[in-house]
Every structure is written in structure tokens, then in C-alpha cells.
Amino acid sequence: MSTNLKYLSLSILVFQTTSLVLTMRYSRTLKEEGPRYLSSTAVVLAELLKIFTCILLVYKDSKCNLRALNRVLHDEILNKPMETLKLAIPSGIYTLQNNLLYVALSNLDAATYQVTYQLKILTTALFSVSMLSKKLGVYQWLSLVILMTGVAFVQWPSDSQATAAKEHSAGSQFVGLMAVLIACFSSGFAGVYFEKILKETKQSVWIRNIQLGFFGSIFGLMGVYIYDGEQLSKNGFFQGYNKLTWIVVVLQVRYPLSCTWRPGDCCCYKICRQHFKGICNFSLYYTVNIDLLFLASGFSILVIAATFLYGYDPKPAGNPIKA
């Protein structure tokens, strides 16, 4: 594999994650005439798009044969209802998490959101230890301590936050912070739970994502009618939608594996995971892009350092060559 392809893959990951946070934040704060789009409907559309994307990937794996595709979907989903039902739990949690991210970015600036959201490294690590019996090394535990310290200092009030305080009241900032924290815990638990399911079964990750998308769209529609039913009846499902909204929907499509990432990330992530082990751990590329572009404060450097340290893999010293 060429070096150019490896770095191109890493660049795509950084671009996707950066674009998602910035476009989502901009779309939720943009002042326009008429009603703003409902974030709950965007979550539903992202789930439907995930189903469509994964069906195309299964179709490709079936050598572009419709009969083979139909057989795979029938055998792996319809004929295995209990296996399908296992995905209801992480799917509901992912749906909640996706809605919470919209709430968070509506009440926090992009930098504070992204730095604070790195606490999902901590929650994922803790759930991995408790649910998968994984063992963390000294460097990883140290990185988690540094991570918590960095996030805590980023949240500490400072004079530089005066401008942000004008845009968001203390109440809205608290709501955004709580949304991020809950999203971190839901991301950690759902990601580890999903990884546990993948390890215990032989179904492909694409089939699992179709099952996730199915339940996610159901849970999402329930949320639309429960929380936004009145606005939906007045202005319709696609109220406030524009080109920017559709870009957010496409970027929001997520492909979870150990943590949450998008279908477009799949091939790129595998390439980066293999060839950039020191810097492309399960959540590193989520940190380096926004944090380096929009440092919430000097203490966000601690968050970046913690993420690098978590993915640090010290190589054992080789045996000396005997003469």
C-alpha cells in the first residue's frame, strides 16, 4: 500500500470529523427566516441512510447479485430474530446519543464540545475493562488521568469565556455540558456492548449495522412524534431543511465498531489503524482535528497529549545479537 494512500485515508478521517462538528454547530446556530430543522428528524434520516449504505455494501459482498443479497438478508436478519433483537439496546442508546450531540452543539461552542467529548475515551476504556475484561497498560491509565485533568481545566471559567457567555447563558451551557457527558457514557457503553456482540457472533458488521439502523429509525421516529409532534404537524417532516442540513445528515451517518464512526470511515479507518497505530487509536482522530484548529484553552493540549498517550504502544527492546 502506497504512502500517499495511507496519508490520504487519515486526511479523510480528519476532514469528516471536523466537517461534522463544524457544520452541525453552524446549522444549529444559523439564524434564518422560518422554522429551524428538527434535529430528531435528521437523526432518523441518518439511520435510514445507514441502512441504505450497508445494504449496498452487502450487495457488493454478494457479488452484485440481487438473489444472493435477498438470501443473505433473509437468512441473517429475518431467520434470526433473537440475534436481531440483541441490537435493540445499543441502537436505542446510539439514537439517544445522536440527539444529545445536537443538543450539546446547540448550547456549546465547537471547541469546548469537542474537547469535553473526548471523555468518551475514559468511558469506553472503563466499560472495556468491566465488560470485556481488557487490561490497560500504565501509559493508558496515565493518559486517562491526564484526560480528566485536561477536560476539567477546559471547563474552568476564565476571562476568555466572556464572549462565549454572551452567546450562551449559564443555563444553556449547563444543558450542553450535561448532554455531552451523557453522550460520553452512552457512547462508551454502546460501543463496548456492540463490540461484545460482534465477538460473540459471526454475522458481518454490515448486517449488524442494518439491524442497528432498523431499530434506530424506529426509536428515532418515536422521539420525533413524542418531542416534536406539534411542530411536525404544523410545518412537516422536512421543515427548515436546506443544503447544509443534508450535508449534516450525510456526515452524521455512523458506523459503530468499538466506538462510533461513519460508514465512509470504514476502509479509511482500517488503513489508518494498520499503518498509524501510534496515532490512530479507536478515538484519536476525533481529537486531533478540532482541538488543533480550535483550542478552547491552553489546557486542551492536555487532552490532545492524553489521546496520543493512550494510543502509545512501546515496542519491547529486541534481543541483542550474540556474536
Coordinates of N, CA and C in Angstrom, one line a residue, residues 21 27 42 63 68 70 72 76 81 86-88 99 102 105 107 112 132 144 147 177-178 181 201 232-233 292:
V21 N -18.6 18.3 13.1 CA -18.8 19.1 14.2 C -19.1 20.6 13.8
S27 N -25.2 24.8 11.6 CA -26.6 24.6 11.2 C -27.5 24.8 12.4
A42 N -33.5 14.7 11.6 CA -32.1 14.5 11.0 C -31.5 13.2 11.4
K63 N -21.4 -10.1 -4.5 CA -21.0 -10.1 -6.0 C -22.1 -9.4 -6.8
A68 N -28.7 -13.2 -4.3 CA -27.8 -13.5 -3.1 C -28.0 -12.5 -2.0
N70 N -30.8 -10.9 -1.3 CA -32.1 -11.2 -0.7 C -31.9 -12.4 0.3
V72 N -29.1 -13.4 1.8 CA -28.4 -13.0 3.0 C -29.2 -12.3 4.0
E76 N -29.9 -13.9 7.5 CA -29.2 -13.3 8.7 C -30.1 -12.4 9.5
P81 N -34.3 -13.8 14.6 CA -34.9 -12.7 15.3 C -34.3 -12.4 16.6
K86 N -30.9 -8.4 19.8 CA -29.8 -8.0 20.6 C -29.3 -6.6 20.3
L87 N -29.6 -6.1 19.1 CA -29.1 -4.8 18.7 C -30.1 -3.7 19.1
A88 N -31.2 -4.1 19.7 CA -32.1 -3.0 20.1 C -31.6 -2.1 21.2
N99 N -29.1 12.4 19.3 CA -29.9 13.5 19.6 C -29.2 14.4 20.6
Y102 N -26.7 16.9 19.1 CA -27.4 18.1 18.6 C -27.7 19.1 19.7
L105 N -24.3 20.7 20.8 CA -23.7 21.7 19.9 C -24.6 22.9 19.7
N107 N -25.7 24.4 22.4 CA -25.5 25.1 23.6 C -24.1 25.3 24.0
T112 N -15.2 23.7 22.9 CA -15.5 23.1 24.2 C -16.2 21.8 24.1
L132 N -15.4 -6.4 28.9 CA -14.7 -7.2 28.1 C -13.4 -7.8 28.7
L144 N -5.6 8.5 30.8 CA -6.9 8.7 31.3 C -6.9 9.8 32.4
L147 N -6.3 13.0 30.7 CA -7.5 13.4 30.0 C -8.5 14.1 30.9
L177 N -23.3 20.9 28.6 CA -22.4 20.1 29.2 C -23.0 18.7 29.7
M178 N -24.2 18.8 30.2 CA -24.8 17.5 30.6 C -25.1 16.6 29.4
L181 N -21.8 14.9 28.5 CA -21.4 13.9 29.5 C -22.3 12.7 29.3
T201 N -20.7 -13.4 17.8 CA -21.4 -13.9 16.6 C -20.5 -13.8 15.4
L232 N -44.1 19.1 14.1 CA -44.2 18.3 12.9 C -45.5 18.4 12.2
S233 N -46.6 18.5 13.0 CA -47.9 18.6 12.4 C -48.1 20.0 11.8
L292 N -6.9 20.9 17.5 CA -5.8 21.7 16.9 C -6.2 22.9 16.2

